[in-house]
PDB file of C-alpha atoms in Angstrom:
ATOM      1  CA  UNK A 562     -19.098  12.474 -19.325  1.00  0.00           C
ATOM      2  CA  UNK A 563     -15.826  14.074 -19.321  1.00  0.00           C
ATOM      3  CA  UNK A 564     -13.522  10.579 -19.539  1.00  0.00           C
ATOM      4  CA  UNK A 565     -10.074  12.383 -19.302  1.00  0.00           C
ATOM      5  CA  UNK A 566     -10.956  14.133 -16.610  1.00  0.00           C
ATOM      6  CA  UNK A 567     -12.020  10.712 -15.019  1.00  0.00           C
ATOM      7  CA  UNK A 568      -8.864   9.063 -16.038  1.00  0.00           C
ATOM      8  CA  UNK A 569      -6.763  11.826 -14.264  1.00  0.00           C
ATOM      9  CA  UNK A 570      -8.513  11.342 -11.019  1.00  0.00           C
ATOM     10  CA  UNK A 571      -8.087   7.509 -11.582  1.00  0.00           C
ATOM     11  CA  UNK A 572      -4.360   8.005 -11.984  1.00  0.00           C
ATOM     12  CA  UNK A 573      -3.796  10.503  -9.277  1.00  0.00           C
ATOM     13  CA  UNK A 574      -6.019   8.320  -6.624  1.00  0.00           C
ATOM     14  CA  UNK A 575      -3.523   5.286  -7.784  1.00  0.00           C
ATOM     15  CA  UNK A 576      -0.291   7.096  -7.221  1.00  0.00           C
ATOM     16  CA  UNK A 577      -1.298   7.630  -4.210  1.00  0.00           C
ATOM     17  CA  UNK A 578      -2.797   4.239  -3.292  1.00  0.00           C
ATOM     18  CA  UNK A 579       0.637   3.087  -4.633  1.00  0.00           C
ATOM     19  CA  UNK A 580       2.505   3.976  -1.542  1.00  0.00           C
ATOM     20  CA  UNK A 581       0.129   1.871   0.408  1.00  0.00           C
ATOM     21  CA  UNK A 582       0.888  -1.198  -2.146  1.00  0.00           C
ATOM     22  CA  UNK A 583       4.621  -0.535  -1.964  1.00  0.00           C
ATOM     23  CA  UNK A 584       4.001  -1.454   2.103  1.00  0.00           C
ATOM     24  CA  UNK A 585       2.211  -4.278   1.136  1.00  0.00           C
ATOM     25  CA  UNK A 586       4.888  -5.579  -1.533  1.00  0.00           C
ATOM     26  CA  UNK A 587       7.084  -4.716   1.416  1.00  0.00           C
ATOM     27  CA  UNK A 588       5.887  -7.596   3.941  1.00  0.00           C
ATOM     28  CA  UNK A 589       4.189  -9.464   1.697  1.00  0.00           C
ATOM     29  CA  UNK A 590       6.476 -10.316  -1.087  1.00  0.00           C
ATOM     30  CA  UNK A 591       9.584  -9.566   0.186  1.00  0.00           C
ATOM     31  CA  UNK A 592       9.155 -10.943   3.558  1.00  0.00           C
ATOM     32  CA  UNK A 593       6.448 -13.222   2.682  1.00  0.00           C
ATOM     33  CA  UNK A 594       4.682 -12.166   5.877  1.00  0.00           C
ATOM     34  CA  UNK A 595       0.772 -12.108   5.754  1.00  0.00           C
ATOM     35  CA  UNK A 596       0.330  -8.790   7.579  1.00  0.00           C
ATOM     36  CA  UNK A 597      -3.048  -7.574   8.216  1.00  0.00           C
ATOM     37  CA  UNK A 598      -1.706  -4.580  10.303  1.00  0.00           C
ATOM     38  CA  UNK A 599      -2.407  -2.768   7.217  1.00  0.00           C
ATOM     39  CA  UNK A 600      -6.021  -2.278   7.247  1.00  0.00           C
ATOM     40  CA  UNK A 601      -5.211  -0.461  10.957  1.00  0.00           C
ATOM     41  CA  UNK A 602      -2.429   1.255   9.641  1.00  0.00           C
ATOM     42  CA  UNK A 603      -3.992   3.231   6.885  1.00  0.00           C
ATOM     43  CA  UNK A 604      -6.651   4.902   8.794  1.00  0.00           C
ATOM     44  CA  UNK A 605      -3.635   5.236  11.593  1.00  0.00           C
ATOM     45  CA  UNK A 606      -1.683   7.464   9.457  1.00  0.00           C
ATOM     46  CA  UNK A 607      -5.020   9.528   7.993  1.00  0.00           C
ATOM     47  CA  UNK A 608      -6.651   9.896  12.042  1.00  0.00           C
ATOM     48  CA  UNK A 609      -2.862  11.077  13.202  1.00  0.00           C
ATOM     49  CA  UNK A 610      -2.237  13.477  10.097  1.00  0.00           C
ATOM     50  CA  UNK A 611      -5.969  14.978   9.895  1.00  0.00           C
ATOM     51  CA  UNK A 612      -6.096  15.422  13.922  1.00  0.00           C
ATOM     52  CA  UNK A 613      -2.696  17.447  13.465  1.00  0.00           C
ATOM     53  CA  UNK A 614      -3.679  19.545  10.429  1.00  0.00           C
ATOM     54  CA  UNK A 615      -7.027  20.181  12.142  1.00  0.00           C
ATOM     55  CA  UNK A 616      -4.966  21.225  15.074  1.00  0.00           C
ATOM     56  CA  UNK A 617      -3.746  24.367  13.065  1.00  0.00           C
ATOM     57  CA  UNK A 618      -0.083  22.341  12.454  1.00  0.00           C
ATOM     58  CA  UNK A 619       2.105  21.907   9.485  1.00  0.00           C
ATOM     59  CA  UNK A 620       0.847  19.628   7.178  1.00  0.00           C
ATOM     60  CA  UNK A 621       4.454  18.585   6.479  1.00  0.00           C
ATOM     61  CA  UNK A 622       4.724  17.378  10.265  1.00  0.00           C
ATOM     62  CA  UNK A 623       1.784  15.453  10.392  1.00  0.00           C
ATOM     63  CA  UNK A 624       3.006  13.201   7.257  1.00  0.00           C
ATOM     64  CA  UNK A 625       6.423  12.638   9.500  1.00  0.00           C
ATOM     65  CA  UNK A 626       3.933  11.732  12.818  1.00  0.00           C
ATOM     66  CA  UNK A 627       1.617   9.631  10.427  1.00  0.00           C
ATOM     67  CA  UNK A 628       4.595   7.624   9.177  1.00  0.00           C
ATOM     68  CA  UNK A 629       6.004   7.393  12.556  1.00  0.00           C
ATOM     69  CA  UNK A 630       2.743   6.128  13.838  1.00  0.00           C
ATOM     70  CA  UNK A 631       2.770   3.276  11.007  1.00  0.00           C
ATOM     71  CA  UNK A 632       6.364   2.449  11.751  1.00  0.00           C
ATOM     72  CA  UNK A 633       5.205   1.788  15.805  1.00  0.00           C
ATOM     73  CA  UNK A 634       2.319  -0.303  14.776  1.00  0.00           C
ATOM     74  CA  UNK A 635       4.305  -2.599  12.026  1.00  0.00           C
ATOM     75  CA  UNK A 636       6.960  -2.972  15.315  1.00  0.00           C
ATOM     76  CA  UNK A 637       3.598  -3.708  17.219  1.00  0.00           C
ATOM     77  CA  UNK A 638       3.248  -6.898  14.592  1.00  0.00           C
ATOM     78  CA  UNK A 639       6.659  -7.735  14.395  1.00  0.00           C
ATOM     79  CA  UNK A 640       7.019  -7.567  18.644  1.00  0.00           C
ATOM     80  CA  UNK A 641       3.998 -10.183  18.831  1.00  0.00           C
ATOM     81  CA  UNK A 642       5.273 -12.475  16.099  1.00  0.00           C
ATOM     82  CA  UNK A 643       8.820 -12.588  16.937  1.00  0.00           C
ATOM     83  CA  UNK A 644       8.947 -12.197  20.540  1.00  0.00           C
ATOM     84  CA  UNK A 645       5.556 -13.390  21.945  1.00  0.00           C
ATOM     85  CA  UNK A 646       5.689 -16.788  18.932  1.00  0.00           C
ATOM     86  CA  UNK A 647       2.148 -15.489  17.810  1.00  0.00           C
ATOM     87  CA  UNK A 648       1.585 -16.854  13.961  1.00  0.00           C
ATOM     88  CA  UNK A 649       2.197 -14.310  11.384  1.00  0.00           C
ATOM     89  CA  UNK A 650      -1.730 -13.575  10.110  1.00  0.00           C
ATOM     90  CA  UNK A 651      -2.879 -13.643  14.328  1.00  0.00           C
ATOM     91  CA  UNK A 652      -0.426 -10.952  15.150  1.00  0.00           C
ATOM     92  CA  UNK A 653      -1.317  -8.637  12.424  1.00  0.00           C
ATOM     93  CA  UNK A 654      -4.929  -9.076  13.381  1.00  0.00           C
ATOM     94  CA  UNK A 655      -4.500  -8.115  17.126  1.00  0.00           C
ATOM     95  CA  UNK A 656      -2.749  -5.069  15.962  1.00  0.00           C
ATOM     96  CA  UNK A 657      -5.536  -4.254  13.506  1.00  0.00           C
ATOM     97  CA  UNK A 658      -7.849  -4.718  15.686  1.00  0.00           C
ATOM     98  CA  UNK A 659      -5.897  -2.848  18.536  1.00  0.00           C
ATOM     99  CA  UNK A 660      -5.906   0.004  15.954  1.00  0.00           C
ATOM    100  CA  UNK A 661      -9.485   0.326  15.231  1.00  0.00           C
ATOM    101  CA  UNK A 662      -9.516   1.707  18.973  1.00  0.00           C
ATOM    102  CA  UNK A 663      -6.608   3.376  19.109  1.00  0.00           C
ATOM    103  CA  UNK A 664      -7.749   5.876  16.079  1.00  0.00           C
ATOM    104  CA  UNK A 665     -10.856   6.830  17.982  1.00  0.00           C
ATOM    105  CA  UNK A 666      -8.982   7.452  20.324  1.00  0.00           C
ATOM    106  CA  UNK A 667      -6.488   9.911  18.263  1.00  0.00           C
ATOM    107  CA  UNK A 668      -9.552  10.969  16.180  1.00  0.00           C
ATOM    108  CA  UNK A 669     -11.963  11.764  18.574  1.00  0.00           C
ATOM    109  CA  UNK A 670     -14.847  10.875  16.738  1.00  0.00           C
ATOM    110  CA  UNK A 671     -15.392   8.691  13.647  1.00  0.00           C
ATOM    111  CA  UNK A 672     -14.416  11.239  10.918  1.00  0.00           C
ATOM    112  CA  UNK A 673     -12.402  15.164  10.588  1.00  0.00           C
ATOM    113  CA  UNK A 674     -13.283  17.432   7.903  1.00  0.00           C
ATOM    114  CA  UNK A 675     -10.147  18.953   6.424  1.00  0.00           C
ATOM    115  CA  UNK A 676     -12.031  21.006   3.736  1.00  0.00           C
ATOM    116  CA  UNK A 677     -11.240  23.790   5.322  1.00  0.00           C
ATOM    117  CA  UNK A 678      -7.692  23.946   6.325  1.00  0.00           C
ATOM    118  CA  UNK A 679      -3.963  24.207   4.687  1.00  0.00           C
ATOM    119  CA  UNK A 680      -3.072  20.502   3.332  1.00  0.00           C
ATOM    120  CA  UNK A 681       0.384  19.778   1.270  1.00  0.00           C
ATOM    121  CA  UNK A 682      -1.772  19.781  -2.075  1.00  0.00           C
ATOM    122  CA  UNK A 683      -3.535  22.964  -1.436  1.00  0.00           C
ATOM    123  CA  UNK A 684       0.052  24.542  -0.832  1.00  0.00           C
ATOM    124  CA  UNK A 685       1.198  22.816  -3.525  1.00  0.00           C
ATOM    125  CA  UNK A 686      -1.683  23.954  -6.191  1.00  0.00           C
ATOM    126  CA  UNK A 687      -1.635  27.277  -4.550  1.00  0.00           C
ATOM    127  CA  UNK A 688       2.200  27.078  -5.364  1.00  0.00           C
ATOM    128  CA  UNK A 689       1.807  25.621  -9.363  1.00  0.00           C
ATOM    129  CA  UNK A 690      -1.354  27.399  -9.876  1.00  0.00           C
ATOM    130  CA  UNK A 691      -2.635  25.107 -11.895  1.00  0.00           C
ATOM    131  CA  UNK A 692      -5.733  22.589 -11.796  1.00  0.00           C
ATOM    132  CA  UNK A 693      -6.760  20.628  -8.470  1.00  0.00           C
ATOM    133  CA  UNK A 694      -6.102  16.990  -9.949  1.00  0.00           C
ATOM    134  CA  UNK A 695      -3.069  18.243 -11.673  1.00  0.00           C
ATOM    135  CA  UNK A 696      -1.097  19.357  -9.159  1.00  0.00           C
ATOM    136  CA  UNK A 697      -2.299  16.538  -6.725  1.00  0.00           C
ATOM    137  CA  UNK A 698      -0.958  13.953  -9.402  1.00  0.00           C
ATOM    138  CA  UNK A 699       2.675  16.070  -9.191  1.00  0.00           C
ATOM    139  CA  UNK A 700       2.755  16.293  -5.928  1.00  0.00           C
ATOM    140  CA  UNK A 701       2.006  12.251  -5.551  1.00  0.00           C
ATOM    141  CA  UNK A 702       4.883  11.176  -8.442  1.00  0.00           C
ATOM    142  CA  UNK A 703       7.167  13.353  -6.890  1.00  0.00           C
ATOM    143  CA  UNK A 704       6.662  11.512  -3.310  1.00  0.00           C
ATOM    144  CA  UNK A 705       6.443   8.173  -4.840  1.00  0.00           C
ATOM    145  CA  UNK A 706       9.608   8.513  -6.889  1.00  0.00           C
ATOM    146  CA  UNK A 707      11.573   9.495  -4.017  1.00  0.00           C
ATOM    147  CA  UNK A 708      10.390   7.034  -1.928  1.00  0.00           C
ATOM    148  CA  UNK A 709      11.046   3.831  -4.718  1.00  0.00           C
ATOM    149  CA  UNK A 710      14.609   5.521  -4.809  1.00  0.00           C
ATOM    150  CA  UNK A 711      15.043   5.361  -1.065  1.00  0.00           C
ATOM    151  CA  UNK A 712      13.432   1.695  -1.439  1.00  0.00           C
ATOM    152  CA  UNK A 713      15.687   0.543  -3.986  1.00  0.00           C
ATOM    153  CA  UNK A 714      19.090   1.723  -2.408  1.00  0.00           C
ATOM    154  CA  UNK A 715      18.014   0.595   0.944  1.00  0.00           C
ATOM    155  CA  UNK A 716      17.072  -2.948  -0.340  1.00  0.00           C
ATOM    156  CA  UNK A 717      20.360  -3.266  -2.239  1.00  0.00           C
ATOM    157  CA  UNK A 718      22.162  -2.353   1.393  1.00  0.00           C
ATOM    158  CA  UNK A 719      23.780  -5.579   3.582  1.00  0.00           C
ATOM    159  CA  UNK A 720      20.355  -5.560   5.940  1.00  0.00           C
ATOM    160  CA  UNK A 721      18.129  -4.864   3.183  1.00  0.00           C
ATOM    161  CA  UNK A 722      19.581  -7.713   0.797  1.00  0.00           C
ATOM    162  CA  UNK A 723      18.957  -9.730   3.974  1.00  0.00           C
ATOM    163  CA  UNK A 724      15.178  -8.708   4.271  1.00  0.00           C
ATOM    164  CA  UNK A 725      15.313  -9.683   1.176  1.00  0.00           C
ATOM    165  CA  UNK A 726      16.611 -13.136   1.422  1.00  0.00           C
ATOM    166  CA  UNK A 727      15.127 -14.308   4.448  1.00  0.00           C
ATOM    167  CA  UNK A 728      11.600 -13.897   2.658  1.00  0.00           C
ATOM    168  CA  UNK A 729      12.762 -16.747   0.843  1.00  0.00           C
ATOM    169  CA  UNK A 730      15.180 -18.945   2.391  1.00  0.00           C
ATOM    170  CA  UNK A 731      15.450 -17.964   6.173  1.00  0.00           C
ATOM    171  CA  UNK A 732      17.883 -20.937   6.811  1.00  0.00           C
ATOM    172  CA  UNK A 733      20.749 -19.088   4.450  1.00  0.00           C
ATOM    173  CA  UNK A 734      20.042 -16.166   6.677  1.00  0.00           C
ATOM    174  CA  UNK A 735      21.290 -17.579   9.982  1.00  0.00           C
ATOM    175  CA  UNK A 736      23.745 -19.589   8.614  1.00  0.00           C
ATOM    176  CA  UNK A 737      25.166 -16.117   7.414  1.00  0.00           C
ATOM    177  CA  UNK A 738      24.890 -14.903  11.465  1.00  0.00           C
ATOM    178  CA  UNK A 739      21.915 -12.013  10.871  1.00  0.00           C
ATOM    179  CA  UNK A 740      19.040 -12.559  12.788  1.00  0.00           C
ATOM    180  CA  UNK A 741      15.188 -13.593  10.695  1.00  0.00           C
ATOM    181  CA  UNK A 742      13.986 -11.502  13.736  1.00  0.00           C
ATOM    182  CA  UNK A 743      15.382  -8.817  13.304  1.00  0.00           C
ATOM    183  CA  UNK A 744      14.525  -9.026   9.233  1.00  0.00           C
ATOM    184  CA  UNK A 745      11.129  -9.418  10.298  1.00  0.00           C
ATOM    185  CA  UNK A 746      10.971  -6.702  12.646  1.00  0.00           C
ATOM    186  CA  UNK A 747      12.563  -3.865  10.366  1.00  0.00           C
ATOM    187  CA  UNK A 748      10.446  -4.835   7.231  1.00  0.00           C
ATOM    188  CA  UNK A 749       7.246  -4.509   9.383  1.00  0.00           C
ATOM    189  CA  UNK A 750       8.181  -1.235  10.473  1.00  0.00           C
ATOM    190  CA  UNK A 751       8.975  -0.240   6.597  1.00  0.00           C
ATOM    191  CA  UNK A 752       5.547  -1.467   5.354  1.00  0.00           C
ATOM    192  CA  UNK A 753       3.294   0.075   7.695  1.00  0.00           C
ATOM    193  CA  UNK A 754       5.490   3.346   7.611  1.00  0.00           C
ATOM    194  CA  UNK A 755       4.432   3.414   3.773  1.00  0.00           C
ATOM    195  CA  UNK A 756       0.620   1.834   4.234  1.00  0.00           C
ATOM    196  CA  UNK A 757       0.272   4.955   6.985  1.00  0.00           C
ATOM    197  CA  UNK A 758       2.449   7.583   4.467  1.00  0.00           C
ATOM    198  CA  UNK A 759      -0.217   6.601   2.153  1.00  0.00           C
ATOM    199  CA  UNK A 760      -3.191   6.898   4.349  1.00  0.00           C
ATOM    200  CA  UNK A 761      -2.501  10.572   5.759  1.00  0.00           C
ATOM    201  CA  UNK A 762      -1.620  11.770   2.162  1.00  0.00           C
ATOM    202  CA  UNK A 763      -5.157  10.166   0.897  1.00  0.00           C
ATOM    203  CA  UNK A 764      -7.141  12.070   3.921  1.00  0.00           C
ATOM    204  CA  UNK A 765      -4.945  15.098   2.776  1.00  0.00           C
ATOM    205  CA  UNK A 766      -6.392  15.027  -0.744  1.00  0.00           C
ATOM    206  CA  UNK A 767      -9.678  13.693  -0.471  1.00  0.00           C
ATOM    207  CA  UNK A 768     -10.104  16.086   2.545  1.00  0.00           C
ATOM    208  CA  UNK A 769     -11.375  14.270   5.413  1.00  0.00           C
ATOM    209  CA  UNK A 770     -10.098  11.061   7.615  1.00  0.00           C
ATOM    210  CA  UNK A 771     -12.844   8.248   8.529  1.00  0.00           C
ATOM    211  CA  UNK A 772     -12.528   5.147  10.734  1.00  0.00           C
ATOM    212  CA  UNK A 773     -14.241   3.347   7.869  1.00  0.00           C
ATOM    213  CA  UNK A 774     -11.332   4.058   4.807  1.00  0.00           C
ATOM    214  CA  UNK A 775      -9.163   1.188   6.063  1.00  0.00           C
ATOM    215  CA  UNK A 776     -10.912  -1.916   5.785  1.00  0.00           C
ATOM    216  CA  UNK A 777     -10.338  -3.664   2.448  1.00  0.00           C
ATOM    217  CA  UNK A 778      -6.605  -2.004   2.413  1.00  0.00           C
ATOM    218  CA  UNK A 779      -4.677  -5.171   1.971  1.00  0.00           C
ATOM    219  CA  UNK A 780      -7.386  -6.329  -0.890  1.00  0.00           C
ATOM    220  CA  UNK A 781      -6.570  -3.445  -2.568  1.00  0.00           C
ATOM    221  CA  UNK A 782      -3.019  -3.524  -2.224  1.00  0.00           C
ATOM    222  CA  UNK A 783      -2.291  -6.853  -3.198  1.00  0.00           C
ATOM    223  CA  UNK A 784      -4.400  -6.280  -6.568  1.00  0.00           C
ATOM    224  CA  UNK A 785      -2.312  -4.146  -7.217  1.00  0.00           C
ATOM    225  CA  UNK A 786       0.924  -6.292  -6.719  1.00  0.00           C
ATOM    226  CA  UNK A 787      -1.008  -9.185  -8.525  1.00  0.00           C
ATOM    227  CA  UNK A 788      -1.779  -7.274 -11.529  1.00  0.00           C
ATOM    228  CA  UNK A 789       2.035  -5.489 -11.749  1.00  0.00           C
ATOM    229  CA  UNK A 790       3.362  -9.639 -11.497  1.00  0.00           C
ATOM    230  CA  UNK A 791       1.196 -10.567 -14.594  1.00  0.00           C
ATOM    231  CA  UNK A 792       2.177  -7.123 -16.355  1.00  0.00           C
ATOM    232  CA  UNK A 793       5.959  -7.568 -15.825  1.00  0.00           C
ATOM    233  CA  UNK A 794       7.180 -11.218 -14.288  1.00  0.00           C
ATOM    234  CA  UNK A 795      10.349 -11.141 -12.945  1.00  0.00           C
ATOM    235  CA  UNK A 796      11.847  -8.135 -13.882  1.00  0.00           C
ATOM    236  CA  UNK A 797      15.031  -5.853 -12.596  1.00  0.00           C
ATOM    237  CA  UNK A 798      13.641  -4.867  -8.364  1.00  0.00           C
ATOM    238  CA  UNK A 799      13.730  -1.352  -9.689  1.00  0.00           C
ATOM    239  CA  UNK A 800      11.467  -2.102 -11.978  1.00  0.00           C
ATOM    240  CA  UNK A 801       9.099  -4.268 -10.312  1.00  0.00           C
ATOM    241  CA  UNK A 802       8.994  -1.673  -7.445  1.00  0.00           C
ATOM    242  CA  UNK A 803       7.220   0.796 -10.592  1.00  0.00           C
ATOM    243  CA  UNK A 804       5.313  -1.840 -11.729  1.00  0.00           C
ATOM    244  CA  UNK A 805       3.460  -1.966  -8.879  1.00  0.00           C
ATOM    245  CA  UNK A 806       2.394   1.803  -8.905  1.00  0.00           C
ATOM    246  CA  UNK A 807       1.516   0.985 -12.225  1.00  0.00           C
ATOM    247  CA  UNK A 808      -0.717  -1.875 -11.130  1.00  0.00           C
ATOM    248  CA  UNK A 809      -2.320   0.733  -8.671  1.00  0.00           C
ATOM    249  CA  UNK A 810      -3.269   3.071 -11.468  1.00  0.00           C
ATOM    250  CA  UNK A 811      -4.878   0.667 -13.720  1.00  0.00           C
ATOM    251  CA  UNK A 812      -6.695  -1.346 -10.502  1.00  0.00           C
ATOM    252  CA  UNK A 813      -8.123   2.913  -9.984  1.00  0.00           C
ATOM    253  CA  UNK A 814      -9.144   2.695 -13.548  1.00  0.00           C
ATOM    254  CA  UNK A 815     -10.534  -0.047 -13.553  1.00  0.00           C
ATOM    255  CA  UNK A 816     -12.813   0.814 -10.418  1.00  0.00           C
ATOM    256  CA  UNK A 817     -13.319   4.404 -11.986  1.00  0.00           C
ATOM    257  CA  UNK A 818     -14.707   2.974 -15.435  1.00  0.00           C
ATOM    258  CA  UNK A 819     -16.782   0.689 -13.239  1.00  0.00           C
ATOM    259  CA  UNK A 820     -18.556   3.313 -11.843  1.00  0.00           C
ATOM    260  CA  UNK A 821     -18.831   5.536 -14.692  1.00  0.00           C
ATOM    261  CA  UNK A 822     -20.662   2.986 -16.611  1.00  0.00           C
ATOM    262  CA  UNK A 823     -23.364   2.625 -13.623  1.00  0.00           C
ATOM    263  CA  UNK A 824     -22.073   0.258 -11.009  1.00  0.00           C
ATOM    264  CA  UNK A 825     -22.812   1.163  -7.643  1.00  0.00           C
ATOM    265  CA  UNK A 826     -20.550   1.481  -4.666  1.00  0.00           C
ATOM    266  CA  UNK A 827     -21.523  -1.421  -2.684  1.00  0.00           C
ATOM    267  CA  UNK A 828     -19.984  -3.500  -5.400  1.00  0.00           C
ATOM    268  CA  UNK A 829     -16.722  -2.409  -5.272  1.00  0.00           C
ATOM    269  CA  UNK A 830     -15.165  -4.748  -2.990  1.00  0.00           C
ATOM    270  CA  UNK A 831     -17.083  -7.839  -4.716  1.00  0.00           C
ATOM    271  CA  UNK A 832     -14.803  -6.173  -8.060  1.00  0.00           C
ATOM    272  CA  UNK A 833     -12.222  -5.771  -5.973  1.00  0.00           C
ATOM    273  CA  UNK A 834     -12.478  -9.637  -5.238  1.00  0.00           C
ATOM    274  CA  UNK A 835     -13.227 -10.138  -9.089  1.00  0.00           C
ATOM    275  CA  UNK A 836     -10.270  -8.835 -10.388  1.00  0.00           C
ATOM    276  CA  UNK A 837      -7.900 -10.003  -7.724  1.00  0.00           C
ATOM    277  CA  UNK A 838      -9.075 -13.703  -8.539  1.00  0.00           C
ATOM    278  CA  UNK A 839      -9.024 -13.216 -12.208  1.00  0.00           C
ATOM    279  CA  UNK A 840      -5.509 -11.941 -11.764  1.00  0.00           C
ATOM    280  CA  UNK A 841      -4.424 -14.785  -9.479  1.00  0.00           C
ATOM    281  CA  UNK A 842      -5.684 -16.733 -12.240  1.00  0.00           C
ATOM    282  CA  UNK A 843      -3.849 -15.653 -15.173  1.00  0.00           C
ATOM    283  CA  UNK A 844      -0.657 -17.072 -15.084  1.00  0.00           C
ATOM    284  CA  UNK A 845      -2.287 -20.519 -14.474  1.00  0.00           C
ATOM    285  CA  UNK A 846      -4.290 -19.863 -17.758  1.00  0.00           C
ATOM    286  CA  UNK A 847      -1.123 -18.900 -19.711  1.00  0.00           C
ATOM    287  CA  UNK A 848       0.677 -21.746 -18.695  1.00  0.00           C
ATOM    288  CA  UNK A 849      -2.664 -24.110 -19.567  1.00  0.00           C
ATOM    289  CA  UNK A 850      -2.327 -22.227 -23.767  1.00  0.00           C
ATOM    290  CA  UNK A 851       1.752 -23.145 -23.776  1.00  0.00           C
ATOM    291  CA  UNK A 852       2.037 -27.109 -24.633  1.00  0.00           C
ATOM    292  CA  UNK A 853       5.575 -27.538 -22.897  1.00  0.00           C
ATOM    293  CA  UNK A 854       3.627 -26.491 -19.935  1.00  0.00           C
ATOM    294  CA  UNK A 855       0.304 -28.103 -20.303  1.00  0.00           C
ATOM    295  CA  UNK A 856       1.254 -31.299 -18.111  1.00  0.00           C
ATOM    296  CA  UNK A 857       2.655 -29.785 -15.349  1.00  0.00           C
ATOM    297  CA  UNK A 858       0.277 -27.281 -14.991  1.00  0.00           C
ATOM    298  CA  UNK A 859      -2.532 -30.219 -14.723  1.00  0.00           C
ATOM    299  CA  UNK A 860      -0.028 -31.605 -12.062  1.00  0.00           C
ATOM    300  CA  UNK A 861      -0.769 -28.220  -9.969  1.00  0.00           C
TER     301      UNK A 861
END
């Protein structure tokens, strides 16, 4: 068992998962918005950019129609929550479940092969020359570090400071005259533009698009956020916005040694669940060893 060679593909998978978590941090954290949309936006962005590539297209186009496609079903959400009054979770259902038609629809049928066409890592090994995983791992740091550098400036802009703040007081917000709505609306669009980025450039690399690879997204994504909190709490945005790419490599190598030692595939999501509780439960247990904070974490 070749471990570094496991580790790699660990690492690569997470960078690219990260995009997807960087959604969810998106609406989740910053707008503290409970969107399920995500689960309907992942496969979204994979049906759109494998039906294009499969089409004899750019590969390069179909990431710009995937994350188009994302950005229409996040305003999807944000249209029923802020316009039609439907609760937060309830509108990001509909959508998801909207979705789940809507890529058959794109798609076709329940899966595309893409084994045998031109995809942005095969150009991009064929370009490097140098091993599959490799280059894939490049290609994905390279598209994640641009993208927490467009995150970053565009969160430290007027509107994005106000995303930012209406997440957690909204009433500050509209006293300043900028509208929660339109917060809401813009962040929505930003998350699932990212959760669908990061579902066409997983179908890209893995090589095929399924109806099936989106359910379980937002699990996975907010393990990832949970494990970057209790890895670095409160820390610089810039830096919290790479801790959570971080937290999506180690969540991948955690699954990865899972199944290396033996454990099946079925039980992934019940780790999934594992490891998302036990990281929900850490701070609690490191406030429970400090004494200062022993009584008022018995209060909680």
């Amino acid at each position: 068992m070749n471990w570094g060679n496991i580790l790699l593909a660990a690492t690569m998978q997470g960078v690219l998962w990260s995009i997807m978590a960087l959604g969810v941090y998106v609406t989740f954290r910053l707008l503290n918005f409970a969107d399920m949309t995500c689960d309907g936006s992942f496969t979204l962005g994979a049906a759109v950019s494998a039906v294009w590539i499969d089409s004899g297209h750019s590969p390069f186009i179909s990431l710009i129609l995937a994350i188009s496609a994302g950005a229409v079903a996040g305003l999807v959400t944000g249209f029923f929550n802020t316009r039609m009054k439907i609760p937060q979770l309830l509108a990001g259902i509909l959508t998801q479940i909207a979705l789940y038609s809507i890529n058959l629809r794109v798609m076709g049928k329940s899966n595309i092969a893409l084994l045998s066409v031109e995809t942005l890592f095969t150009r991009f090994q064929t370009l490097l020359g140098i091993e599959e995983n490799q280059s894939a791992l490049l290609l994905g740091l390279i598209v994640v570090i641009a993208i927490i550098g467009l995150m970053y400036y565009f969160f430290g802009t007027e509107i994005g400071s106000m995303i930012r703040a209406s997440g957690q007081n909204p009433g500050v917000v509209r006293a300043l005259g900028c509208s929660t709505q339109r917060c809401t609306m813009i962040a929505l669009v930003i998350g699932n533009a990212l959760i669908a980025c990061s579902g066409a450039l997983v179908a890209q690399n893995q090589g095929y698009a399924d109806i099936d690879m989106g359910p379980g997204t937002i699990v996975i994504g907010l393990a990832a956020i949970i494990i970057a909190e209790v890895i670095f709490p409160q820390r610089h945005f810039a830096i919290t916005l790479t801790s959570v790419v971080i937290g999506s490599v180690l969540y991948r190598m955690i699954i990865a040694l899972l199944l290396a030692i033996g454990l099946k595939t079925q039980d992934m999501k019940l780790c999934t669940a594992l490891i998302v509780a036990f990281a929900l439960y850490l701070p609690i247990l490191k406030r429970k060893r400090i004494p200062g904070e022993r009584k008022v974490a018995s209060n909680d």
